XYZ file of C-alpha atoms in Angstrom:
648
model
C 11.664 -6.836 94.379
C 15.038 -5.906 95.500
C 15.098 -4.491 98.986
C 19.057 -3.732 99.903
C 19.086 -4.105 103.827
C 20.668 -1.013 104.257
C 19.076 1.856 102.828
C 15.653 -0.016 102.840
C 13.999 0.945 99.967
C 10.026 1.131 99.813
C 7.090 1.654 97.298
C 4.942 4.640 97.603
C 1.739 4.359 97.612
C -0.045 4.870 94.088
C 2.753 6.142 92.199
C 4.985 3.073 93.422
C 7.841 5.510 93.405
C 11.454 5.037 95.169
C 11.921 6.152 98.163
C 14.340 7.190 101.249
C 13.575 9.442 104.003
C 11.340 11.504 101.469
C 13.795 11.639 98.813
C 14.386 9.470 95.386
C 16.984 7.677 95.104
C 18.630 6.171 92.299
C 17.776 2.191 91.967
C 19.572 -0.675 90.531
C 18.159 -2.984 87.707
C 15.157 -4.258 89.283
C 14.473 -2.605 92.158
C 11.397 -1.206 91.072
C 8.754 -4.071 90.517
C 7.983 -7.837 91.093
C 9.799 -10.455 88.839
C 6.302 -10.953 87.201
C 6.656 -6.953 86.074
C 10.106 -6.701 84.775
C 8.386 -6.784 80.922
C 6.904 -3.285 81.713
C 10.401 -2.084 82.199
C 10.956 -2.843 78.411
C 8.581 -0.226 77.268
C 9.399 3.231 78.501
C 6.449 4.744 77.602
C 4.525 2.401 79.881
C 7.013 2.781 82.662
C 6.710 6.593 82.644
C 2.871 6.212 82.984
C 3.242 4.050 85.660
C 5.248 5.770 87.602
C 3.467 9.516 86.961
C 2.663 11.332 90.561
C -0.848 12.742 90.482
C -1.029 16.423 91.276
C -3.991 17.444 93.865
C -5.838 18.492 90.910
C -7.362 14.670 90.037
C -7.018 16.028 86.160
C -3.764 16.072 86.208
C -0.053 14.360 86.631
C 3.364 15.240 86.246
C 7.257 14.008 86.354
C 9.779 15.407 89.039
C 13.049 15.744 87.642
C 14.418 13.640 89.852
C 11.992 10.909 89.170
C 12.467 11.207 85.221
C 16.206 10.643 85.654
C 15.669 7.870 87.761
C 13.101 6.321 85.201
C 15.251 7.340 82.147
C 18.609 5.555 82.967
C 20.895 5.316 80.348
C 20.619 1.601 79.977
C 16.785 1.468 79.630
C 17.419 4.258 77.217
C 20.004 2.097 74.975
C 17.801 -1.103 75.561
C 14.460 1.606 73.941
C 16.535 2.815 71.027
C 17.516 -1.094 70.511
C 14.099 -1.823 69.901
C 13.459 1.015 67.901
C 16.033 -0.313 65.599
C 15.093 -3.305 65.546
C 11.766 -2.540 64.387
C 12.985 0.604 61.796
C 11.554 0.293 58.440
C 13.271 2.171 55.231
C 10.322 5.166 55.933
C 11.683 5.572 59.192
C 15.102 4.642 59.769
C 16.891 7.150 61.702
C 19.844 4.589 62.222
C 21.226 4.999 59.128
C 23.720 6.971 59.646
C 23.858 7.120 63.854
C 24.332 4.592 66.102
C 22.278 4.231 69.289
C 25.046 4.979 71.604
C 25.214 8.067 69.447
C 21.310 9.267 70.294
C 21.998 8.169 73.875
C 24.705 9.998 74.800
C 22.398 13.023 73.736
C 19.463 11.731 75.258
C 20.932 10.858 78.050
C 24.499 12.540 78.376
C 27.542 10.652 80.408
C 28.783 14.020 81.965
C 27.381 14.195 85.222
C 25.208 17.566 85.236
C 25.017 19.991 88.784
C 22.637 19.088 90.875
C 20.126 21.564 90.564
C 20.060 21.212 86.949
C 19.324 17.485 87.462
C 16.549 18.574 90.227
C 14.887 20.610 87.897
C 15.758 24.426 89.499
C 15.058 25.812 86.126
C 12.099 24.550 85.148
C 9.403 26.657 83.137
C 10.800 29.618 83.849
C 10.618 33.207 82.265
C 13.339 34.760 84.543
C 14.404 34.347 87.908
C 17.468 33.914 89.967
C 17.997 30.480 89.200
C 20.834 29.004 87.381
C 20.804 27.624 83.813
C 24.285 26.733 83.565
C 26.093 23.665 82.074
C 26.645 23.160 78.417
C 25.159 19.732 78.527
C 21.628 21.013 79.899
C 21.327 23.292 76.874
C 22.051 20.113 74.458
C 19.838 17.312 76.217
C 17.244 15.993 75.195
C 15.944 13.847 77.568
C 12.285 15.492 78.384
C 12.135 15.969 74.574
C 12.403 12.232 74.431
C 9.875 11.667 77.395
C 7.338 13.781 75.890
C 8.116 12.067 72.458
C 7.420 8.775 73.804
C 3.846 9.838 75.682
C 3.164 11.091 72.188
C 4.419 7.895 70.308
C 6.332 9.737 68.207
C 9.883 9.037 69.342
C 11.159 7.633 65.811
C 10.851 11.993 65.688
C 13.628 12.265 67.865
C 16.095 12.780 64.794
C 14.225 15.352 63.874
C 14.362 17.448 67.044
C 18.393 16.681 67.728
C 18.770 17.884 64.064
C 16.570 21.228 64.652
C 18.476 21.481 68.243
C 15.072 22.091 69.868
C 16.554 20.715 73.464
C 15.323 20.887 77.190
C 16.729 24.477 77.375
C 14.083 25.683 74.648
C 11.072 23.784 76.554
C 8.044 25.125 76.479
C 7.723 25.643 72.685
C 4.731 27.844 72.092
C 1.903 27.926 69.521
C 2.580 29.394 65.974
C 1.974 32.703 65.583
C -1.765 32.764 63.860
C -0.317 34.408 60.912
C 1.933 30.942 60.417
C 1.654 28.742 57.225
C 1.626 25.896 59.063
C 0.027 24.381 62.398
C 2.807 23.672 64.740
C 4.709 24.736 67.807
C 7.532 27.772 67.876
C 10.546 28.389 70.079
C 9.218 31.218 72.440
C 12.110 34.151 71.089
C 11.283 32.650 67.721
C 9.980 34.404 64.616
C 6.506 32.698 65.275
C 6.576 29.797 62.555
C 6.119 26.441 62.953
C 9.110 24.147 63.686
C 10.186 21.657 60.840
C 10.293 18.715 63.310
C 6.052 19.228 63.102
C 5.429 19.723 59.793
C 4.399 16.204 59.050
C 2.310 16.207 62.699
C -1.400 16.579 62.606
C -3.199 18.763 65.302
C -3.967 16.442 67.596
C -0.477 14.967 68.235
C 1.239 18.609 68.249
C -1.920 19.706 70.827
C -0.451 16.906 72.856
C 2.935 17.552 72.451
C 2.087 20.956 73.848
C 0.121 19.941 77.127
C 2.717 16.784 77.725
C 5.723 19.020 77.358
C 4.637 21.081 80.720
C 4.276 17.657 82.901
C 8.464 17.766 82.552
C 8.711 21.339 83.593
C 7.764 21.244 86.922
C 9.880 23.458 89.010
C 11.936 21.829 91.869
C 11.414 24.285 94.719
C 14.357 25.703 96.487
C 16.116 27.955 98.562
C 18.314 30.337 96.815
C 22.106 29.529 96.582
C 23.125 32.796 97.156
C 24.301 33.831 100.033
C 22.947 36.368 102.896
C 19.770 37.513 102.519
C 18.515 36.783 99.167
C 15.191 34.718 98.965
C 14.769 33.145 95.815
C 11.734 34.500 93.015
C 10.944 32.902 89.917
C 8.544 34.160 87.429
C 7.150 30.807 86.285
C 5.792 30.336 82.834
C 1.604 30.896 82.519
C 0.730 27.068 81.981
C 3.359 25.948 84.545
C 1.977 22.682 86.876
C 3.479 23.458 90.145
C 4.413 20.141 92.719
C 1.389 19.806 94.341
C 0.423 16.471 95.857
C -1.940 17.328 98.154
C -4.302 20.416 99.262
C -6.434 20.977 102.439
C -9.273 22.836 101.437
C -10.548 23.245 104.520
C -7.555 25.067 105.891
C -7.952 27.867 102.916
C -8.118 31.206 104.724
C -8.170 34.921 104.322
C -6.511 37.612 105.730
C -3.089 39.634 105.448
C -4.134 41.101 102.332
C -3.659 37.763 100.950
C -5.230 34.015 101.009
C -3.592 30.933 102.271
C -3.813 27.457 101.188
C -2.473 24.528 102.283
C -0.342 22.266 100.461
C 1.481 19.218 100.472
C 4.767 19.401 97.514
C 6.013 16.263 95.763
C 9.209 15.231 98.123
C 11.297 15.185 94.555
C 10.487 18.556 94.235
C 11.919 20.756 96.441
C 14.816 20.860 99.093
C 13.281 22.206 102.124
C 13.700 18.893 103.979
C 15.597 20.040 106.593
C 14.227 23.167 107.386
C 13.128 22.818 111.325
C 9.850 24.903 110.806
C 8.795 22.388 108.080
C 9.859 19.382 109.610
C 7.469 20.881 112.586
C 4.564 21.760 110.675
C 4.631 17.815 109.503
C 5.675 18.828 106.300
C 2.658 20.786 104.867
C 3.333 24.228 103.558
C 1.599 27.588 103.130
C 1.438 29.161 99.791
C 0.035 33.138 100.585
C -1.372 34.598 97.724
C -1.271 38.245 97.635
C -4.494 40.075 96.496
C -3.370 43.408 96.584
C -1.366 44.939 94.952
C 2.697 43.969 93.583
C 3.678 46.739 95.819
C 2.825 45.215 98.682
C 3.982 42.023 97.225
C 7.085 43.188 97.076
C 6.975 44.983 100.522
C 6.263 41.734 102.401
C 8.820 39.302 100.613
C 11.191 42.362 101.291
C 10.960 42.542 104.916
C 10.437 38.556 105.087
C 14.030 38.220 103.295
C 15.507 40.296 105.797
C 14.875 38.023 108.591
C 13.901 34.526 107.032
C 16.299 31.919 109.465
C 18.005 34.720 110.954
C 15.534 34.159 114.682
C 13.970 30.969 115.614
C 10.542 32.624 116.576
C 10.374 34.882 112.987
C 8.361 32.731 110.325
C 11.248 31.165 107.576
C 10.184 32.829 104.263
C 10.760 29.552 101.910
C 10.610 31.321 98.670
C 8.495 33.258 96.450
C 7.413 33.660 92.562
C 4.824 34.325 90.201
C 2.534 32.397 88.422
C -0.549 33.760 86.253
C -0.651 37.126 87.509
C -0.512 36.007 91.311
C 2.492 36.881 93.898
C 2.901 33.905 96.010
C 4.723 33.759 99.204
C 5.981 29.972 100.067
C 6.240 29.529 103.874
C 6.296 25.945 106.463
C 2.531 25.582 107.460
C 1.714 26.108 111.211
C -0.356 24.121 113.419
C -2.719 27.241 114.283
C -2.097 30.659 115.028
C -2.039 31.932 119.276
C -5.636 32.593 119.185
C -6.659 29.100 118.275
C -3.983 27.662 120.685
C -5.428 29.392 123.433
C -8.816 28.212 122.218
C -7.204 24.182 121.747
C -4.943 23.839 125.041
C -5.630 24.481 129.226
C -4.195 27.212 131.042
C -1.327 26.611 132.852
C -2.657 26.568 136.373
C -5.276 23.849 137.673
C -7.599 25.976 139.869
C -9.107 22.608 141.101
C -5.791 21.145 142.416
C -3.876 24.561 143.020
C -0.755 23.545 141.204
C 0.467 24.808 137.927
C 2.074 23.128 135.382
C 5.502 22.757 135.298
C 6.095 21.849 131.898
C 4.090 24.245 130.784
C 5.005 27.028 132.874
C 8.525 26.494 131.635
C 7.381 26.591 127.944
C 5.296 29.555 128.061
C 8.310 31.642 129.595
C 10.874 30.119 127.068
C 7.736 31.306 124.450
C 7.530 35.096 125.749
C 11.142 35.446 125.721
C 11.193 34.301 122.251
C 8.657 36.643 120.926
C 10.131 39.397 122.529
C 13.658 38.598 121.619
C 12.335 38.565 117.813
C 10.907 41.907 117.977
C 13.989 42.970 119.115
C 15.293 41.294 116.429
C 13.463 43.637 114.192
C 14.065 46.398 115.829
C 17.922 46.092 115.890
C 18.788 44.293 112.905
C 22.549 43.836 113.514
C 22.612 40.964 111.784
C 21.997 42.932 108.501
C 25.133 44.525 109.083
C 22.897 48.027 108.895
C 24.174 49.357 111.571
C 26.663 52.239 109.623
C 23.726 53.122 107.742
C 21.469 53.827 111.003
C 17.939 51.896 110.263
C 15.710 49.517 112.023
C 12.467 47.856 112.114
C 9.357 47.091 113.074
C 6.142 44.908 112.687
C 3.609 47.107 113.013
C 0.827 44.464 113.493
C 1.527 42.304 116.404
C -1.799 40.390 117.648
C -2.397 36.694 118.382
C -3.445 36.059 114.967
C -0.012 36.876 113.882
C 1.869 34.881 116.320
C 1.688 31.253 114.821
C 2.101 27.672 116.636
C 4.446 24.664 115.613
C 3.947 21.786 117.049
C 6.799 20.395 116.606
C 8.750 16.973 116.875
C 7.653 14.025 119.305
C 7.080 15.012 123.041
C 7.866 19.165 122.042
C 5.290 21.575 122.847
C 5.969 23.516 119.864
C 7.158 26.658 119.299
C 5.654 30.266 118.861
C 6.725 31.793 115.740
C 5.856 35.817 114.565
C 4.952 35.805 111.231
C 3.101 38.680 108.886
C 5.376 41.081 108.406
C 2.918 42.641 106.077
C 3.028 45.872 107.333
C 6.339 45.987 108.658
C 9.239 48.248 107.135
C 13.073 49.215 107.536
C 13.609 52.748 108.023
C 16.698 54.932 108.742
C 17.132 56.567 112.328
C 17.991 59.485 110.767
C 15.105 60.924 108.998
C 11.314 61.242 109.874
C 8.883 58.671 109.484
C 5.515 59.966 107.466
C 3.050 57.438 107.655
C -0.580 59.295 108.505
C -2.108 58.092 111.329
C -5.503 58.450 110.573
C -4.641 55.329 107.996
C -2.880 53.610 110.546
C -4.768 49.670 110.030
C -3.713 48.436 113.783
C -5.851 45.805 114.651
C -8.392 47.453 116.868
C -7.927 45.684 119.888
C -4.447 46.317 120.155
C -4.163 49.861 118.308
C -1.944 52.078 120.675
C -3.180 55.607 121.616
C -0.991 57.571 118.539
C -3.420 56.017 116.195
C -5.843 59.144 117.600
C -2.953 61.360 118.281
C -1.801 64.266 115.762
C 1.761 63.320 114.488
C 1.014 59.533 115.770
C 2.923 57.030 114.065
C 3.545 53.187 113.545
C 7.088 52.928 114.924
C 8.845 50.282 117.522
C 6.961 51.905 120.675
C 3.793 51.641 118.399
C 5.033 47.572 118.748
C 6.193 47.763 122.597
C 2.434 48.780 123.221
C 0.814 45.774 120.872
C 3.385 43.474 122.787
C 2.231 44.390 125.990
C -1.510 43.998 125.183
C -0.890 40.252 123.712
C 1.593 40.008 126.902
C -1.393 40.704 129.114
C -3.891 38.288 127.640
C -1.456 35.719 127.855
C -1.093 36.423 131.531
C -5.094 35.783 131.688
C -4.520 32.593 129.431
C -1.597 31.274 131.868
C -3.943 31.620 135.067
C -7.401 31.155 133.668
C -7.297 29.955 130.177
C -10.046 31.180 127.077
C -12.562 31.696 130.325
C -10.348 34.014 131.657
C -9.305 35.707 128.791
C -12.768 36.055 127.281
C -13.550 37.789 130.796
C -11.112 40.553 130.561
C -12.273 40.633 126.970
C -16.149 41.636 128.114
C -15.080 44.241 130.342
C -12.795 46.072 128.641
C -15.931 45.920 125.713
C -18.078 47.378 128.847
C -15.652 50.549 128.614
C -17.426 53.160 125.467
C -14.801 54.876 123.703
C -15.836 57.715 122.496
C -19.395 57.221 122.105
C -18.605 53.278 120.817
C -18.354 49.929 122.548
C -14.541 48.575 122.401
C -12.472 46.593 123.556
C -9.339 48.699 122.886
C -6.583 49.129 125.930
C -6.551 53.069 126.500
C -9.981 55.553 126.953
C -10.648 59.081 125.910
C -12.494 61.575 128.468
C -12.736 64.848 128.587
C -10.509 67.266 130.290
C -12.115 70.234 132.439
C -10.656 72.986 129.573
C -13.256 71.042 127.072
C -10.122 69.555 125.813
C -9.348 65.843 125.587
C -7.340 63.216 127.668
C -6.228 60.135 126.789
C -5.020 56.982 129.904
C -4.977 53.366 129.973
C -8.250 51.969 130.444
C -9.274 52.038 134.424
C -10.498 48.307 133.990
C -7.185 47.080 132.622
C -5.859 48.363 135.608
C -8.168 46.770 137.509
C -7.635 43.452 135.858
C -3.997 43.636 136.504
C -4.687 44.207 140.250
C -6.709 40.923 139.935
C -4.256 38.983 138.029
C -2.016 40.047 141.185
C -4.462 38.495 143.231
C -4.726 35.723 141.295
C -4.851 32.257 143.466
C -2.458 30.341 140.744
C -0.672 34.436 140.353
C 3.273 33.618 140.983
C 6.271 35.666 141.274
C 7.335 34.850 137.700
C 3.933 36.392 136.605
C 3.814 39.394 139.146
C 7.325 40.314 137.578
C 5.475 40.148 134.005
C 2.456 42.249 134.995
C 4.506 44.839 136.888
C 6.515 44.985 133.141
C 3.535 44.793 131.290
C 1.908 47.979 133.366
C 4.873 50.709 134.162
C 7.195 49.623 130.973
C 4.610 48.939 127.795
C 1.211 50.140 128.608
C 2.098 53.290 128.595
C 0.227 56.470 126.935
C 3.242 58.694 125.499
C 3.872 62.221 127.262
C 6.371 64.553 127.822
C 7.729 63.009 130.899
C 7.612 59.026 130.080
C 7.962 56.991 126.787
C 7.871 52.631 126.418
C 10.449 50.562 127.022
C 12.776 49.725 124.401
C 13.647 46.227 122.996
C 16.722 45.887 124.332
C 16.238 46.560 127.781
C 12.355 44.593 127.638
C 14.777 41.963 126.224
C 17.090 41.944 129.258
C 13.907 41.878 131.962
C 12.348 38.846 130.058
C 15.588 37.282 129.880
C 16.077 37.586 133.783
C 12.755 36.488 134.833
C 13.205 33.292 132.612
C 16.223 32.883 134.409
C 14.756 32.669 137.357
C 12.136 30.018 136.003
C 15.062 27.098 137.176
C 13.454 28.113 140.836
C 10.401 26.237 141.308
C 9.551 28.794 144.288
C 9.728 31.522 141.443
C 7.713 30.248 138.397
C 5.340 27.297 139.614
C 4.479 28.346 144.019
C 1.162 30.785 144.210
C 1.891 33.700 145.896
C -1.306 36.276 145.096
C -0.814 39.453 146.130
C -3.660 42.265 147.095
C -2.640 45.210 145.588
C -4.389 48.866 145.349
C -5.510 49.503 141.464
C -3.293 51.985 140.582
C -5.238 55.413 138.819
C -4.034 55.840 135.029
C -1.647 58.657 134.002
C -4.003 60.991 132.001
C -2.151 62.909 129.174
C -3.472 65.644 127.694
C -3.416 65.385 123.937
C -3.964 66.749 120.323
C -6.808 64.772 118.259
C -5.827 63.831 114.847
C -8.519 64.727 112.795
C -10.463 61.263 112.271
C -10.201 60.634 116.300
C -11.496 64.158 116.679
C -14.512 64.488 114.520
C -15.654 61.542 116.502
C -14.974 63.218 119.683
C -17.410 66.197 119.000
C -19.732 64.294 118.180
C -19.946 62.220 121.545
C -17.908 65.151 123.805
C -21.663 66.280 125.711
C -22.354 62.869 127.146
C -18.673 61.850 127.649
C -16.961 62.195 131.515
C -14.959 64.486 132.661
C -11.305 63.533 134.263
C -10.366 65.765 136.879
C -7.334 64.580 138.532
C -3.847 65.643 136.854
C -2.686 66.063 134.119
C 0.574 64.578 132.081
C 1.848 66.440 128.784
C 1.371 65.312 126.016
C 4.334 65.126 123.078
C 3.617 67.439 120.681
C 2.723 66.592 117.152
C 6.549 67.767 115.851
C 7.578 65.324 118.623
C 5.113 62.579 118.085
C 6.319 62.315 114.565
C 9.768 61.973 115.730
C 9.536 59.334 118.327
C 11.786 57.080 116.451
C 14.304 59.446 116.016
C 14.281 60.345 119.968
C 14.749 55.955 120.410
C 17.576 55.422 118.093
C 19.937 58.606 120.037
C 19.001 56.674 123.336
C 21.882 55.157 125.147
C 19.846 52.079 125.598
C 19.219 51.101 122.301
């Protein structure tokens, strides 16, 4: 074999494909096989076999564009139609009146065509935002040829050049079943068979059909638009995607969709260089989405908004649609928060007394970054929005929505938000109408206008949601899963009206047989521990003291939540302070009186208040004071109230 010293070329693995850094590239004469193999380089139809990549489904195999063009150089093709000349009879002598040069240059064309044509971008497509440019890709025929030759019918290659049935009309179709004749049709044809088959029997055009899609796999891409557009293609119903690989056991539900994991051919799409695939080792997630295309659309609208505008917001890849399912295409994670907790050790060694440095410093680089991406989404600057007044949120912030890259060599990885499912743009100006009562918060972290009349998901809906994940993170840092799972049982200890849960805030009974609604007395209590804390230092009594007076807090007439942007600035000045090893890594517990919650008296949406009835006889009674509560007029227009703050 010829192996250049510089770029080293390699074989890979069953498909003995050329490689480099992931990539094809283009060999000389030679480079592809030991001297004793060069004869297989004389038949084309044996090369192509040999060099087919197997898709994960064992029953199948396909051709990257790339890898075609690589195999179909113009000299093997002269050297083919040589020794198809050589062996034309007078039944079959298409070199009669052409020469071979003449079939190769339309086989395989001089002019050099753009480079996502040659990558396949446009493969099997019904519409999309791809391009299908360049004179020369509507007049080639060199997957006609390919498919030809896995057929062994490529003496039939006259006949296709002189019906024009090119790349560009790949995939013919069946005959309509009204047809004369057994065949194949263009797909905006009038439904009868193609000349070029009339002398085919069934067999060899039922091949010709199912070979045909093996050259149509789509090369992956971003879009080459600018801004914020996010490529979709609507791929044709028998389309074989680039699969290589699939993990079975990572297949999971949830996010009104199901993910799988996936490994794509490295000819076959161009998200190389992305850093979130690079750090998720190259394996991507493909999200089906069983709902409905409304919320199809929803998602991969939101997504597209913020795909590679924030390190810590998951990179939407692409999407399209293939047999009736949406599919989202994002860079595979490691494991979402929940299982990281679960995987790794708290930062602080209660046995030695000493916390970890390294990771001390990477969990406060992580917080900031979360927090700086929900900012992000709810001040989307970058979107140049600003003249038309809107923002965003997320709406479902929880651990299994924060995801985990590991990341290159010695790298801890990086915390990513992802699942912006339920997330939306909305102007400042007008009224959000969402009902609460169908607000789906996850339960743990559901903030107390999910029960309140006018409640709504809005960006203090996500301050709140924050500061609960915030918290357990806290219990993480200084006690790991033991810890956490702790905190976890108590607050489950706390019945909410009438049921067990684990939920941040409580619901008692005020003395006018009304209803209150405060933080949980045992999350209070837990923060007064965390205080006390052995490993507890200043870095993470700054956090708590955050976490309790800014985030945690129930809405009222007198107080609302911190905003993003100044959460954003507090985070970003306790980081700064992480450069003092006094600050983030000495102990320094603290006793500290458990502060009594702020009890607001409130307005039960209807779902929170039929359950209240029910349970109000057994329930306690608060009889300290009393905040009030927003009404439901100004519950309803919370958002509006942030966006004419001064500090957003």
């Amino acid at each position: 074999m010829s192996t250049p010293s510089s770029p080293k070329f390699f074989v890979d693995g069953l498909e003995r494909r050329l490689t480099f850094n992931g990539s094809l590239v283009e060999p000389g004469p030679g480079d592809y096989m030991d001297p004793d193999q060069q004869v297989r380089r004389r038949n084309l139809r044996k090369l192509l076999m040999q060099h087919r990549v197997k898709h994960n489904d064992d029953s199948r195999w396909f051709w990257p564009d790339a890898l075609l063009r690589q195999l179909l150089t113009r000299d093997r093709v002269l050297e083919e139609l040589e020794r198809m000349k050589e062996r034309a009879d007078s039944r079959k002598d298409i070199f009669v009146n052409r020469t071979v040069q003449w079939y190769a240059e339309r086989i395989v064309p001089s002019h050099t065509l753009p480079t996502h044509i040659q990558n396949g971008a446009n493969n099997s497509t019904l519409n999309g935002d791809q391009e299908n440019d360049g004179e020369y890709q509507l007049r080639c025929f060199t997957k006609v040829f390919a498919v030809l030759l896995l057929c062994q019918k490529k003496f039939d290659i006259e006949d296709f050049i002189a019906g024009d049935i090119h790349d560009g009309t790949l995939p013919l179709q069946p005959c309509d079943q009204n047809s004369d004749r057994e065949g194949l049709t263009l797909r905006n044809g009038n439904g009868e068979s193609l000349p070029c088959f009339h002398k085919w029997n069934a067999m060899t055009i039922e091949a010709f059909e199912g070979h045909q899609y093996r050259f149509l796999v789509p090369y992956l891409c971003p879009s080459p638009s600018p801004g914020l557009h996010v490529k979709h293609v609507d791929f044709q119903r028998r389309t074989i995607m680039p699969w290589v690989e699939e993990d079975v056991t990572q297949t999971s539900n949830g996010g009104y969709g199901v993910v799988y994991r996936k490994r794509i051919d490295d000819a076959s799409h161009d998200f190389h260089d992305f850093k979130q695939v690079t750090a998720g080792n190259r394996w991507f997630a493909v999200k089906s989405i069983t709902t409905t295309r409304e919320d199809f659309d929803k998602e991969r609208s939101m997504l597209q908004l913020f795909s590679g505008k924030h390190e810590h917001i998951i990179t939407l890849l692409m999407t399209y649609t293939l047999n009736g399912a949406n599919c989202l295409l994002f860079p595979w994670a490691d494991c979402d928060l929940d299982a990281y907790w679960a995987q790794n050790n708290s930062c602080y060694n209660a046995f030695s007394g000493v916390m970890d440095s390294k990771r001390m410093q990477w969990v406060s680089t992580q917080v900031l970054g979360i927090v700086s991406a929900v900012h992000k989404l709810h001040n989307p600057d970058h979107l140049h929005l600003v003249q038309d007044n809107r923002y965003a949120r997320h709406g479902d912030l929880k651990p299994e929505n924060i995801f985990w890259f590991k990341g290159d060599g010695e790298e801890d990885g990086i915390l990513v938000l992802g699942d912006l499912g339920l997330s939306s743009i909305h102007r400042k100006e007008t009224r959000s109408n969402i009902p609460n009562k169908i607000v789906p918060a996850t339960p743990d972290y559901r903030p107390p206008e999910c029960d309140q009349e006018g409640g709504i998901i809005s960006r203090a809906f996500d301050i709140w949601t924050l500061g609960c994940l915030l918290l357990e993170m806290v219990c993480w840092m200084l006690g790991g899963l033991e810890l956490k799972g702790q905190f976890e049982e108590e607050r489950q200890m706390v019945a909410y009206i009438g049921v067990r849960s684990n939920i941040y805030f409580d619901v008692k009974k005020s003395t006018t047989d009304g209803c209150v609604i405060m933080v949980k007395e045992v999350v209070l209590k837990w923060i007064a521990l965390l205080h006390a804390h052995s490993g507890c230092t200043q870095y993470i009594h700054d956090l708590l003291d955050i976490i309790e007076y800014d985030m945690l807090v129930v809405l009222s007439e007198g107080r609302t939540r911190i905003r993003s942007r100044p959460l954003l600035r507090a985070i970003e000045a306790l980081h700064d302070k992480m450069h003092d090893p006094k600050y983030g890594l000495e102990p320094c517990p603290e006793a500290r009186e458990v502060n009594r919650p702020t009890a607001v008296e409130v307005v039960l949406n209807e779902h929170a208040l039929g359950r209240f009835e029910r349970v109000k006889n057994k329930m306690d009674v608060h009889t300290g004071m009393l905040a009030r509560s927003k009404t439901p007029v100004e519950m309803t227009d919370i958002e509006r109230e942030w966006s004419l703050s001064a500090e957003d």
